PDB file of N, CA and C in Angstrom:
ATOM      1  N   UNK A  92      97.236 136.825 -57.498  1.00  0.00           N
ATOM      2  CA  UNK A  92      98.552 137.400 -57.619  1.00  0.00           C
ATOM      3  C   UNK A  92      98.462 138.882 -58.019  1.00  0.00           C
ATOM      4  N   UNK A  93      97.671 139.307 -59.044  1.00  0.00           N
ATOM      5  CA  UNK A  93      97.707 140.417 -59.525  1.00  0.00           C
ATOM      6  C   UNK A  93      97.247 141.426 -58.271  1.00  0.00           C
ATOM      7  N   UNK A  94      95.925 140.964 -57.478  1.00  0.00           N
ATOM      8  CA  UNK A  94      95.130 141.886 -56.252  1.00  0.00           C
ATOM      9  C   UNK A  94      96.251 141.754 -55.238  1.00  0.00           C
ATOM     10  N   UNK A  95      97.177 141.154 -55.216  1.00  0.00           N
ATOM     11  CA  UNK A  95      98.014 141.226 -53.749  1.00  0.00           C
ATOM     12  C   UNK A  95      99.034 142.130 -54.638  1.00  0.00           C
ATOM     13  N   UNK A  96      99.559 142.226 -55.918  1.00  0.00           N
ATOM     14  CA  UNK A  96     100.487 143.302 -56.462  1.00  0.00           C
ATOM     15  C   UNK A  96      99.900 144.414 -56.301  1.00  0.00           C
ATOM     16  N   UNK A  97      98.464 144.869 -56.981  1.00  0.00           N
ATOM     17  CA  UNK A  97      97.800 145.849 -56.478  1.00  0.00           C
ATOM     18  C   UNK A  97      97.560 146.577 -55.217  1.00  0.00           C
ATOM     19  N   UNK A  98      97.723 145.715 -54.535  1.00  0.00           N
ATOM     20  CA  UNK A  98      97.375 146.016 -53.103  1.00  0.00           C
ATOM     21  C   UNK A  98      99.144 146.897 -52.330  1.00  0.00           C
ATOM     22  N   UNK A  99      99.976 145.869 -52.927  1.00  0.00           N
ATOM     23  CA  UNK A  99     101.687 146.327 -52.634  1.00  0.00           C
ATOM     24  C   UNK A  99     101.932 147.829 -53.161  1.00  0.00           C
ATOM     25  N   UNK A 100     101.222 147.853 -54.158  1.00  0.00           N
ATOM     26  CA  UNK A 100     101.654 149.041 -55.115  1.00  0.00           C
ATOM     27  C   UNK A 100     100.930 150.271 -54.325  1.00  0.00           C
ATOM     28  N   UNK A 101      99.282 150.368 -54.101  1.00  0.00           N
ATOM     29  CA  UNK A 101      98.687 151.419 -53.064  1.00  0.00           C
ATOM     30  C   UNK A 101      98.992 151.249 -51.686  1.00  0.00           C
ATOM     31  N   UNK A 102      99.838 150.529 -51.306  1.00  0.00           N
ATOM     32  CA  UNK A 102     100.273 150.463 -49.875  1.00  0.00           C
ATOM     33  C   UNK A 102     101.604 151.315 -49.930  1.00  0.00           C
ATOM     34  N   UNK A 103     101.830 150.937 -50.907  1.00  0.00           N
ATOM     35  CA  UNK A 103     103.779 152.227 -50.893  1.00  0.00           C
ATOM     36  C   UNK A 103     103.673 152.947 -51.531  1.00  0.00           C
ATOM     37  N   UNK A 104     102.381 153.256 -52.112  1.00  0.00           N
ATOM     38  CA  UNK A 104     102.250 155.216 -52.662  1.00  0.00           C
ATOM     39  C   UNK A 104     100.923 155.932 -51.846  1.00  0.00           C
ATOM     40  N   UNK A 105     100.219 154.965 -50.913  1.00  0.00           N
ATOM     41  CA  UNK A 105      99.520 156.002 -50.096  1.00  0.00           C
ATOM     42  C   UNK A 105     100.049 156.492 -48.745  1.00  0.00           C
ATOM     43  N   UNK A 106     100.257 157.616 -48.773  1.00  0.00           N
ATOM     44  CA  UNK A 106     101.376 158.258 -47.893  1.00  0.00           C
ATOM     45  C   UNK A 106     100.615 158.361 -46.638  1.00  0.00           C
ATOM     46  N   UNK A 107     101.591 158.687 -45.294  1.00  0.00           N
ATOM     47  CA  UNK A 107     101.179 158.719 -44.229  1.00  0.00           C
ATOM     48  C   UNK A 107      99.871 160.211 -44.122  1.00  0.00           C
ATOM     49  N   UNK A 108      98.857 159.471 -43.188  1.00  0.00           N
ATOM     50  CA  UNK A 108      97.719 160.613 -43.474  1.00  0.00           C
ATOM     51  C   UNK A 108      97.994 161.402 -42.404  1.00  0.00           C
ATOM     52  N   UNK A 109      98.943 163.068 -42.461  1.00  0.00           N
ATOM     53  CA  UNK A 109      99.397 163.877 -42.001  1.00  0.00           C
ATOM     54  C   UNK A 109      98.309 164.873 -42.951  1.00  0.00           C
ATOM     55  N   UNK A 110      98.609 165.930 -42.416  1.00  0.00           N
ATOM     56  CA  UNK A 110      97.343 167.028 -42.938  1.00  0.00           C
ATOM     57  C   UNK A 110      98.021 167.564 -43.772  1.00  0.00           C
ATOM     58  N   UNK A 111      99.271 167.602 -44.348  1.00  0.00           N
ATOM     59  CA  UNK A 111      99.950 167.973 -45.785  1.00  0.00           C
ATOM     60  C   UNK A 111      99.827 167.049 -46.648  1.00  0.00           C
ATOM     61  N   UNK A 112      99.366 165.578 -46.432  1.00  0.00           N
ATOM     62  CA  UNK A 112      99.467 164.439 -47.288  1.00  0.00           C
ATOM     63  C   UNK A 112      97.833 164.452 -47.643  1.00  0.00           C
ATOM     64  N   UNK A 113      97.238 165.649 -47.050  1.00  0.00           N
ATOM     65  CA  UNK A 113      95.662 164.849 -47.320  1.00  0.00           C
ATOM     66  C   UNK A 113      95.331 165.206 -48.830  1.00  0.00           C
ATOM     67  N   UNK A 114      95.872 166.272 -49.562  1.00  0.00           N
ATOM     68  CA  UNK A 114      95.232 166.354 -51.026  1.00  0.00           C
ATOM     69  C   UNK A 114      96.136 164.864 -51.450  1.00  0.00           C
ATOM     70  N   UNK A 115      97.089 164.361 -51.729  1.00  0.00           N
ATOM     71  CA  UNK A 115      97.615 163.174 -51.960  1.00  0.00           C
ATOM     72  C   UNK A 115      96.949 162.074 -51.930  1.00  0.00           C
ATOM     73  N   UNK A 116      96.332 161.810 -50.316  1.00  0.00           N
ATOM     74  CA  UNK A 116      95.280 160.849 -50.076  1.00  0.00           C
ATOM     75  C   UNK A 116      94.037 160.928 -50.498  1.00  0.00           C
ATOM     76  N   UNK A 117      93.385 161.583 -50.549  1.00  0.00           N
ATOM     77  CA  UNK A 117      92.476 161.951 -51.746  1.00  0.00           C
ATOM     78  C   UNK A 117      92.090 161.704 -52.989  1.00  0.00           C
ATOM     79  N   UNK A 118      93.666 162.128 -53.379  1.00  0.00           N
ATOM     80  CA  UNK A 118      93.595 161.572 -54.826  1.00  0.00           C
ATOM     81  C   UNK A 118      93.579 160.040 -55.216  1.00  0.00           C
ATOM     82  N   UNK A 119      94.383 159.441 -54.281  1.00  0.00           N
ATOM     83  CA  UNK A 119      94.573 158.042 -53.984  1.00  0.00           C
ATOM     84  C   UNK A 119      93.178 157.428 -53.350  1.00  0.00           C
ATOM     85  N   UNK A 120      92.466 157.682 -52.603  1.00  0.00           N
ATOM     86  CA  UNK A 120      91.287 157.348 -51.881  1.00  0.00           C
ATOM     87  C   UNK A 120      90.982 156.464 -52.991  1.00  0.00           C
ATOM     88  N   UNK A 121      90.195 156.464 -53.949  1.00  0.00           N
ATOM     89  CA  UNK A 121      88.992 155.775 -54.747  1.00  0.00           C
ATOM     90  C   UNK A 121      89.851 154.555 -55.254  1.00  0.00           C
ATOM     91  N   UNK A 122      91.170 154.361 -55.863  1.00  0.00           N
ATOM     92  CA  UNK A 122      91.883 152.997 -55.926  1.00  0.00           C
ATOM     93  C   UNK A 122      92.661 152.450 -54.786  1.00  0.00           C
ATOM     94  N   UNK A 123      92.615 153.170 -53.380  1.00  0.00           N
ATOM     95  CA  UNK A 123      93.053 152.312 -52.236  1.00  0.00           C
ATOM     96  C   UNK A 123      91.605 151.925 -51.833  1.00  0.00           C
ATOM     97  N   UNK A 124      90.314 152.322 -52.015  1.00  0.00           N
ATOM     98  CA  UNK A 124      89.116 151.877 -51.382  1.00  0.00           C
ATOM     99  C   UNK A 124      89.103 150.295 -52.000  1.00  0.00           C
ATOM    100  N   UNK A 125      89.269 150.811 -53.661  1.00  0.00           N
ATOM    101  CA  UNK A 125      89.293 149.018 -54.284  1.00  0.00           C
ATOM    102  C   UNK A 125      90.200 147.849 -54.216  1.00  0.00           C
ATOM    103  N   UNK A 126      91.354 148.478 -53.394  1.00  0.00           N
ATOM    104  CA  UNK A 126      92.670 147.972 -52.808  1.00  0.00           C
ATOM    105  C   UNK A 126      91.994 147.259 -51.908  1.00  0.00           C
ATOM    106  N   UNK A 127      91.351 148.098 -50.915  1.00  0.00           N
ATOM    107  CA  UNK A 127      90.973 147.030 -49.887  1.00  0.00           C
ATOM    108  C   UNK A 127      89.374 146.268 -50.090  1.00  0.00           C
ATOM    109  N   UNK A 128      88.787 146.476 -51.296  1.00  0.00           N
ATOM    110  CA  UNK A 128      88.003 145.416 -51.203  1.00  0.00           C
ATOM    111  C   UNK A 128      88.814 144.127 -52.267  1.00  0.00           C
ATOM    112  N   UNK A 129      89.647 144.246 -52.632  1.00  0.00           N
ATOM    113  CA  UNK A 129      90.462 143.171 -52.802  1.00  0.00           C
ATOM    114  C   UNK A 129      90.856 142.489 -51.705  1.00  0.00           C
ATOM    115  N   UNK A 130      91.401 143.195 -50.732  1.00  0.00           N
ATOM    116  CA  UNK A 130      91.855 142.656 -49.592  1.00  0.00           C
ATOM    117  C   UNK A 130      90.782 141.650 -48.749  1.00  0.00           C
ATOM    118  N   UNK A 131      89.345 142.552 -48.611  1.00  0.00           N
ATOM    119  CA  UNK A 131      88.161 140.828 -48.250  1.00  0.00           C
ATOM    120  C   UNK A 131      87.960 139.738 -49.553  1.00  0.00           C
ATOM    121  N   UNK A 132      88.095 140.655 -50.813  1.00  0.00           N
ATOM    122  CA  UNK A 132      87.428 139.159 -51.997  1.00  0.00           C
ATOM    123  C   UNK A 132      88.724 138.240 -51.859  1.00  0.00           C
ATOM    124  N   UNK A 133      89.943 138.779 -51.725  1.00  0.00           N
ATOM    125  CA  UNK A 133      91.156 137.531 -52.163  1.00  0.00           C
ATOM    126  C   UNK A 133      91.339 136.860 -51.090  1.00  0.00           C
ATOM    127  N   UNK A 134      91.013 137.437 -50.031  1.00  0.00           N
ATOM    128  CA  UNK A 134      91.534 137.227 -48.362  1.00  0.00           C
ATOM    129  C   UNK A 134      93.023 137.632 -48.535  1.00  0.00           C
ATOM    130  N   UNK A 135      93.957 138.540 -48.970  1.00  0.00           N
ATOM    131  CA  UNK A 135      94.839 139.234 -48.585  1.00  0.00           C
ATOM    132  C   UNK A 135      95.650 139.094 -47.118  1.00  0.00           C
ATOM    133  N   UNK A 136      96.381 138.726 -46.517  1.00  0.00           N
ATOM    134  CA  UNK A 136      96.809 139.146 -45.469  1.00  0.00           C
ATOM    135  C   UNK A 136      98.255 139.256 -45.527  1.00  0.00           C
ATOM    136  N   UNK A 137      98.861 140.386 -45.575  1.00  0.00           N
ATOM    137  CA  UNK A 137      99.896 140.786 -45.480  1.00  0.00           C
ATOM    138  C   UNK A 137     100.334 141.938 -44.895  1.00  0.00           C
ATOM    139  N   UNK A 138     101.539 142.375 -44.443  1.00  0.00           N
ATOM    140  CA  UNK A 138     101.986 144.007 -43.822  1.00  0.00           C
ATOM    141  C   UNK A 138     101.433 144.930 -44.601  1.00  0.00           C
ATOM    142  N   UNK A 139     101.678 144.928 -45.810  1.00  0.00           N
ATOM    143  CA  UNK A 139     100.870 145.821 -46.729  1.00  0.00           C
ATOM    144  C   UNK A 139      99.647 146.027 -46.686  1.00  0.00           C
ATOM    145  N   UNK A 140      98.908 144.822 -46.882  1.00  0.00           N
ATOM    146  CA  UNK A 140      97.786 145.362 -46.880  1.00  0.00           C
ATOM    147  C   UNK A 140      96.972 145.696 -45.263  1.00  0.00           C
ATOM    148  N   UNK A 141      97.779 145.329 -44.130  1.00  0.00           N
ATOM    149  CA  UNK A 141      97.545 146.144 -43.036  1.00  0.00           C
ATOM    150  C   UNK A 141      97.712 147.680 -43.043  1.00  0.00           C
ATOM    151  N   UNK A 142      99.287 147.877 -43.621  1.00  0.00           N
ATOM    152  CA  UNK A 142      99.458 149.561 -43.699  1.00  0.00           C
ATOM    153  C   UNK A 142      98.547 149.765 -44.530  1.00  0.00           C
ATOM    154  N   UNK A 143      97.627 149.695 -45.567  1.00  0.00           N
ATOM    155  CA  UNK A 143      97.022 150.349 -46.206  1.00  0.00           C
ATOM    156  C   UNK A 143      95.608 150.484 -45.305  1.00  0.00           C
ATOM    157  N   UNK A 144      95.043 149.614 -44.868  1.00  0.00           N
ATOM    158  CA  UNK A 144      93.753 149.357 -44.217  1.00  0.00           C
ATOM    159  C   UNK A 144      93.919 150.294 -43.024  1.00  0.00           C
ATOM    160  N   UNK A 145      95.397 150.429 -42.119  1.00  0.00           N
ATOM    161  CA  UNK A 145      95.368 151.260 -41.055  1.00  0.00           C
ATOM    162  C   UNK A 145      95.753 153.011 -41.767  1.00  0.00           C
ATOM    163  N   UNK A 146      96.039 152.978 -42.407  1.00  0.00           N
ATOM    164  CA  UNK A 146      96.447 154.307 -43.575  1.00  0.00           C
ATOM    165  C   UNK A 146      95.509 154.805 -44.154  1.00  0.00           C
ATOM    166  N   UNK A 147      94.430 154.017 -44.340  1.00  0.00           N
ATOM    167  CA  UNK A 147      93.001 154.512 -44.432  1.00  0.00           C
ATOM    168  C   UNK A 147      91.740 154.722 -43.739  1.00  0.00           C
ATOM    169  N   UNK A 148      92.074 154.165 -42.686  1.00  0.00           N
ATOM    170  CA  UNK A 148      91.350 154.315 -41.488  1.00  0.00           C
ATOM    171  C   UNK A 148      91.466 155.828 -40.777  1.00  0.00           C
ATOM    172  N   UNK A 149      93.035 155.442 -40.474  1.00  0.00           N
ATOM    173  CA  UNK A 149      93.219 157.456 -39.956  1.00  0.00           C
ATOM    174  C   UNK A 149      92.893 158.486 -41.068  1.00  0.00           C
ATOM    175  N   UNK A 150      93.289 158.150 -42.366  1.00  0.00           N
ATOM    176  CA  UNK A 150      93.043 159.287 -43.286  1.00  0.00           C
ATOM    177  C   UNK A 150      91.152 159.337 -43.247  1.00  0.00           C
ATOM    178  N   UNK A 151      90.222 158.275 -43.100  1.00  0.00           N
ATOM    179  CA  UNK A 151      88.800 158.963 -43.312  1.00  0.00           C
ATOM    180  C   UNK A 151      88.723 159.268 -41.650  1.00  0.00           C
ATOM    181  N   UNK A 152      89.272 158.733 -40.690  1.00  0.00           N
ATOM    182  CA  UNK A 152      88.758 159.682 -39.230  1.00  0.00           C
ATOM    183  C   UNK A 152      89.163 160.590 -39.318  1.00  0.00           C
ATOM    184  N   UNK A 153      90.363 161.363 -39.667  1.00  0.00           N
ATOM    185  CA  UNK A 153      90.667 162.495 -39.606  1.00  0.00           C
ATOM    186  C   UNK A 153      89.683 163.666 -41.149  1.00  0.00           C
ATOM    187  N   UNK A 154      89.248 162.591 -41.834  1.00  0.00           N
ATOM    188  CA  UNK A 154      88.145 163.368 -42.535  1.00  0.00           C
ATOM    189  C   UNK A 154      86.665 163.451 -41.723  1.00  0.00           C
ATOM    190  N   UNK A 155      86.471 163.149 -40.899  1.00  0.00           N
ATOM    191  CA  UNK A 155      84.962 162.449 -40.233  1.00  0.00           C
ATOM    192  C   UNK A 155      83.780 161.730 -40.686  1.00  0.00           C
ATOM    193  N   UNK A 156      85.164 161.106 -41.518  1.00  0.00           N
ATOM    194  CA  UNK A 156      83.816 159.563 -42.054  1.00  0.00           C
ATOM    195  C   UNK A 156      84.428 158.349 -41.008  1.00  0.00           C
ATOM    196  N   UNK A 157      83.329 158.697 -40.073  1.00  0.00           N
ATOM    197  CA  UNK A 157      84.402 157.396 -38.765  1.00  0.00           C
ATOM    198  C   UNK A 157      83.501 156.044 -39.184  1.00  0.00           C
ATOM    199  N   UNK A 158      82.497 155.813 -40.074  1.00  0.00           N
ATOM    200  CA  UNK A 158      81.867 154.477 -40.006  1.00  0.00           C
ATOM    201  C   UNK A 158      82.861 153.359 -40.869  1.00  0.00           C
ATOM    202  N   UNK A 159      83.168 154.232 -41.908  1.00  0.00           N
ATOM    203  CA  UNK A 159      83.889 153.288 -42.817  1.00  0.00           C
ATOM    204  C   UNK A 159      85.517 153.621 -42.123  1.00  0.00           C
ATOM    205  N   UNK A 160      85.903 154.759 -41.622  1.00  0.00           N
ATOM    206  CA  UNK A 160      87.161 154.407 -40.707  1.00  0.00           C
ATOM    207  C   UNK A 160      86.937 153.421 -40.183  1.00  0.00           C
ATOM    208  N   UNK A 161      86.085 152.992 -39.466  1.00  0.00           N
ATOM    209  CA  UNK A 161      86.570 151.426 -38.103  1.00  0.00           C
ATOM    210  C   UNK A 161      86.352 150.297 -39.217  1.00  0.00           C
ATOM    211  N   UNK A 162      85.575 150.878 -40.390  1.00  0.00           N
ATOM    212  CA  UNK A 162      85.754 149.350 -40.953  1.00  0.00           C
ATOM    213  C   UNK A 162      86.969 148.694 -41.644  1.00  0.00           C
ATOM    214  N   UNK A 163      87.951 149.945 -41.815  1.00  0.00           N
ATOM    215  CA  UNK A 163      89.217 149.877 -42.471  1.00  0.00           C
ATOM    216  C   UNK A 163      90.105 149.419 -41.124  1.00  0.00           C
ATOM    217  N   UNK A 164      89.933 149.939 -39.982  1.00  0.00           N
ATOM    218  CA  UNK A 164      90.590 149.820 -38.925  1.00  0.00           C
ATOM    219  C   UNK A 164      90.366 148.286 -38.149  1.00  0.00           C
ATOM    220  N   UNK A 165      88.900 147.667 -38.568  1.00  0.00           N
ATOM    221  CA  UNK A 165      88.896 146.310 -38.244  1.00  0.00           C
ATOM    222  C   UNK A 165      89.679 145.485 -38.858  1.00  0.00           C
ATOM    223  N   UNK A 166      89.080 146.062 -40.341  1.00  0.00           N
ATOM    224  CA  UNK A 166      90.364 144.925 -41.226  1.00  0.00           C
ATOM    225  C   UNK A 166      91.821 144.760 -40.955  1.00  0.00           C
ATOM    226  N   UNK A 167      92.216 146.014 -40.787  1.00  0.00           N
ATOM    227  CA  UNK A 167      93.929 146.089 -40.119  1.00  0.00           C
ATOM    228  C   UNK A 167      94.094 145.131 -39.068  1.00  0.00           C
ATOM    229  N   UNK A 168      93.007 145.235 -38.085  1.00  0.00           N
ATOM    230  CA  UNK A 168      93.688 144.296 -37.005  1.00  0.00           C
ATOM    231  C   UNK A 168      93.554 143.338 -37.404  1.00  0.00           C
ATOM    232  N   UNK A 169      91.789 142.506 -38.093  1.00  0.00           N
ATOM    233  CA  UNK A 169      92.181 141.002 -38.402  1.00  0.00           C
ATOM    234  C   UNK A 169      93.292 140.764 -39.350  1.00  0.00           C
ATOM    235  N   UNK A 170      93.870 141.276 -40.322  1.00  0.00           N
ATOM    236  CA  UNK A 170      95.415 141.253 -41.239  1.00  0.00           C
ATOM    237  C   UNK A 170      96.358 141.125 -39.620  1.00  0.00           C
ATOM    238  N   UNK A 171      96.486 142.195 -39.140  1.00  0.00           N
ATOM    239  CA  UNK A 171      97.514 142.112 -38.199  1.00  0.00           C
ATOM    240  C   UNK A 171      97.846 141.082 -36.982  1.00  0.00           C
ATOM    241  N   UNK A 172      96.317 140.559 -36.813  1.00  0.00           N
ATOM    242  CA  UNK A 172      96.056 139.263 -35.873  1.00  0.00           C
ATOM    243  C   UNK A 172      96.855 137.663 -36.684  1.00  0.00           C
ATOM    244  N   UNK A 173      96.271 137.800 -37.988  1.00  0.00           N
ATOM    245  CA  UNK A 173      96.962 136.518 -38.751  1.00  0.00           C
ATOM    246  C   UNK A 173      98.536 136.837 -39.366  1.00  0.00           C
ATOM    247  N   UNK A 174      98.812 137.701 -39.603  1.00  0.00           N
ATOM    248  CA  UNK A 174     100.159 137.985 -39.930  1.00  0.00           C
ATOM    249  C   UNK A 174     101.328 138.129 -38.567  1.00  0.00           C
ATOM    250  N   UNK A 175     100.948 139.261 -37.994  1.00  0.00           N
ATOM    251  CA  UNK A 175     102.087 138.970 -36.125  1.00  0.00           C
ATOM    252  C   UNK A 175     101.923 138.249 -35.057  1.00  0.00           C
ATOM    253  N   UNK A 176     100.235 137.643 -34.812  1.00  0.00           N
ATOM    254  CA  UNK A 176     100.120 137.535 -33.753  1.00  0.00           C
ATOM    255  C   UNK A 176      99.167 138.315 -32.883  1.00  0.00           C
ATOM    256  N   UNK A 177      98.817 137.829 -31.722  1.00  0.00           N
ATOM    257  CA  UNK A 177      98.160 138.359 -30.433  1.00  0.00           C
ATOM    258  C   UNK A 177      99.240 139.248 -29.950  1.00  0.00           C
ATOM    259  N   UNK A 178     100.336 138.951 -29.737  1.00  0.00           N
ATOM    260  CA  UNK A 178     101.193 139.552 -29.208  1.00  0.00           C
ATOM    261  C   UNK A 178     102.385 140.770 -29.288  1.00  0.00           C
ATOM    262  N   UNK A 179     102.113 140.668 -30.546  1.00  0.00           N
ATOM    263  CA  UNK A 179     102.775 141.779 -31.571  1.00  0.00           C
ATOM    264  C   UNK A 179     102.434 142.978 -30.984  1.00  0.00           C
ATOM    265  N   UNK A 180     103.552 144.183 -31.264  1.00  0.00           N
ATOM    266  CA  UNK A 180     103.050 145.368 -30.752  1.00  0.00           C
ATOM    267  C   UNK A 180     101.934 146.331 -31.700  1.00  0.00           C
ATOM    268  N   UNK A 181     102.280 145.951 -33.014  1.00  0.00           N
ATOM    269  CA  UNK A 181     101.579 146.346 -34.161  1.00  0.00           C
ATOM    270  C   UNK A 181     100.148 146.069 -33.836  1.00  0.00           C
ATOM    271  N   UNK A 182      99.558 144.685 -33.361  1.00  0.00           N
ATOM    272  CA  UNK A 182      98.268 144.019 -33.005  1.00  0.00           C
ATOM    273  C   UNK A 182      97.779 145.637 -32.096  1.00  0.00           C
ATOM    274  N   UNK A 183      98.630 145.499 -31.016  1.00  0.00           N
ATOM    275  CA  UNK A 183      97.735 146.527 -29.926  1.00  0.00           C
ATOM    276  C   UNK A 183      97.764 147.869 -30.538  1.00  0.00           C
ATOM    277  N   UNK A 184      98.757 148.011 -31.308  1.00  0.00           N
ATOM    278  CA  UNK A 184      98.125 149.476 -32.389  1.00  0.00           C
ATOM    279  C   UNK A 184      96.711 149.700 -32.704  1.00  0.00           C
ATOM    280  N   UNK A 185      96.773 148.505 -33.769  1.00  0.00           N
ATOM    281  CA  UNK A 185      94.763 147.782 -34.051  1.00  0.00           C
ATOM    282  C   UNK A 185      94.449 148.225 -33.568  1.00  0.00           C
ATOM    283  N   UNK A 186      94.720 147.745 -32.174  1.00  0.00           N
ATOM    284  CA  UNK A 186      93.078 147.970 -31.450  1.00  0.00           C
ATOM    285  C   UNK A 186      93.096 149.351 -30.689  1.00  0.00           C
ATOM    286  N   UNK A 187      94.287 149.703 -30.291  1.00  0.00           N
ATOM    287  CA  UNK A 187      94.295 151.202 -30.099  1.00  0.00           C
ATOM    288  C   UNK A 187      93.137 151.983 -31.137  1.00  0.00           C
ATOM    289  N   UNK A 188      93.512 151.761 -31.986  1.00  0.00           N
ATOM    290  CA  UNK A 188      92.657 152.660 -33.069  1.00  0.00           C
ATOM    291  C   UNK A 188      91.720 153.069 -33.297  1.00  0.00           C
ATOM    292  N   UNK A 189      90.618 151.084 -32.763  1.00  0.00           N
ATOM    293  CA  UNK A 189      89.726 151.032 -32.995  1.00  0.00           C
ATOM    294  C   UNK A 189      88.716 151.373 -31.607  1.00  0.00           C
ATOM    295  N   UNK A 190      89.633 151.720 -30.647  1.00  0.00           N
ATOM    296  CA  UNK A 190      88.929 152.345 -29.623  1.00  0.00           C
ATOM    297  C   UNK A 190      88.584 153.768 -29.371  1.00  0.00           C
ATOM    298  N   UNK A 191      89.188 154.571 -30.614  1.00  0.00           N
ATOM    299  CA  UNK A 191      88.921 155.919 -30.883  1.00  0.00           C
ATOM    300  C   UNK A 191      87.415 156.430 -31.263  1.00  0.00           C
ATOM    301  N   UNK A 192      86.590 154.777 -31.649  1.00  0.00           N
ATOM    302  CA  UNK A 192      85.327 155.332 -31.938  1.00  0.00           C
ATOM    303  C   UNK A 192      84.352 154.623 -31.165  1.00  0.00           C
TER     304      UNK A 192
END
């Protein structure tokens, strides 16, 4: 209960990763990183913790740490696979993403 509150709480204060939001994300980086390793220890799957996993994915590609980007960007889709569906438009976001690398 507490890691899925945690997880709610860095999902609606890590802001969209736009290049004015990046000192923001930054600062946020090191407790959304432990956000999402909550998200594999609890098994997490929720919208939240998709926006955070895909919210951190673009914020380290657009830094050029693309290894741990796709690993944030995998997690988004498997969250987004068990939460919408195959069919969801959000799903083909996922994988949009993850074809950037």
């Amino acid at each position: 209960m507490w890691a899925q509150r945690g997880v709610n709480a860095l999902s609606n204060s890590f802001p969209r990763p736009e290049f004015t939001n990046w000192p923001l994300c930054e600062r946020l980086f090191s407790h959304a990183q432990r956000a999402a390793e909550s998200i594999l220890i609890y098994g997490i799957d929720s919208s939240e913790a998709s926006r955070l996993c895909n919210h951190l994915g673009v914020y380290l590609s657009s830094q050029g740490r693309f290894q741990l980007a796709l690993q944030h960007h995998e997690l988004d889709s498997d969250i987004t696979r068990k939460v919408h569906g195959d069919t969801h438009p959000s799903f083909a976001i996922s994988l949009s993403n993850m074809l950037l690398f």
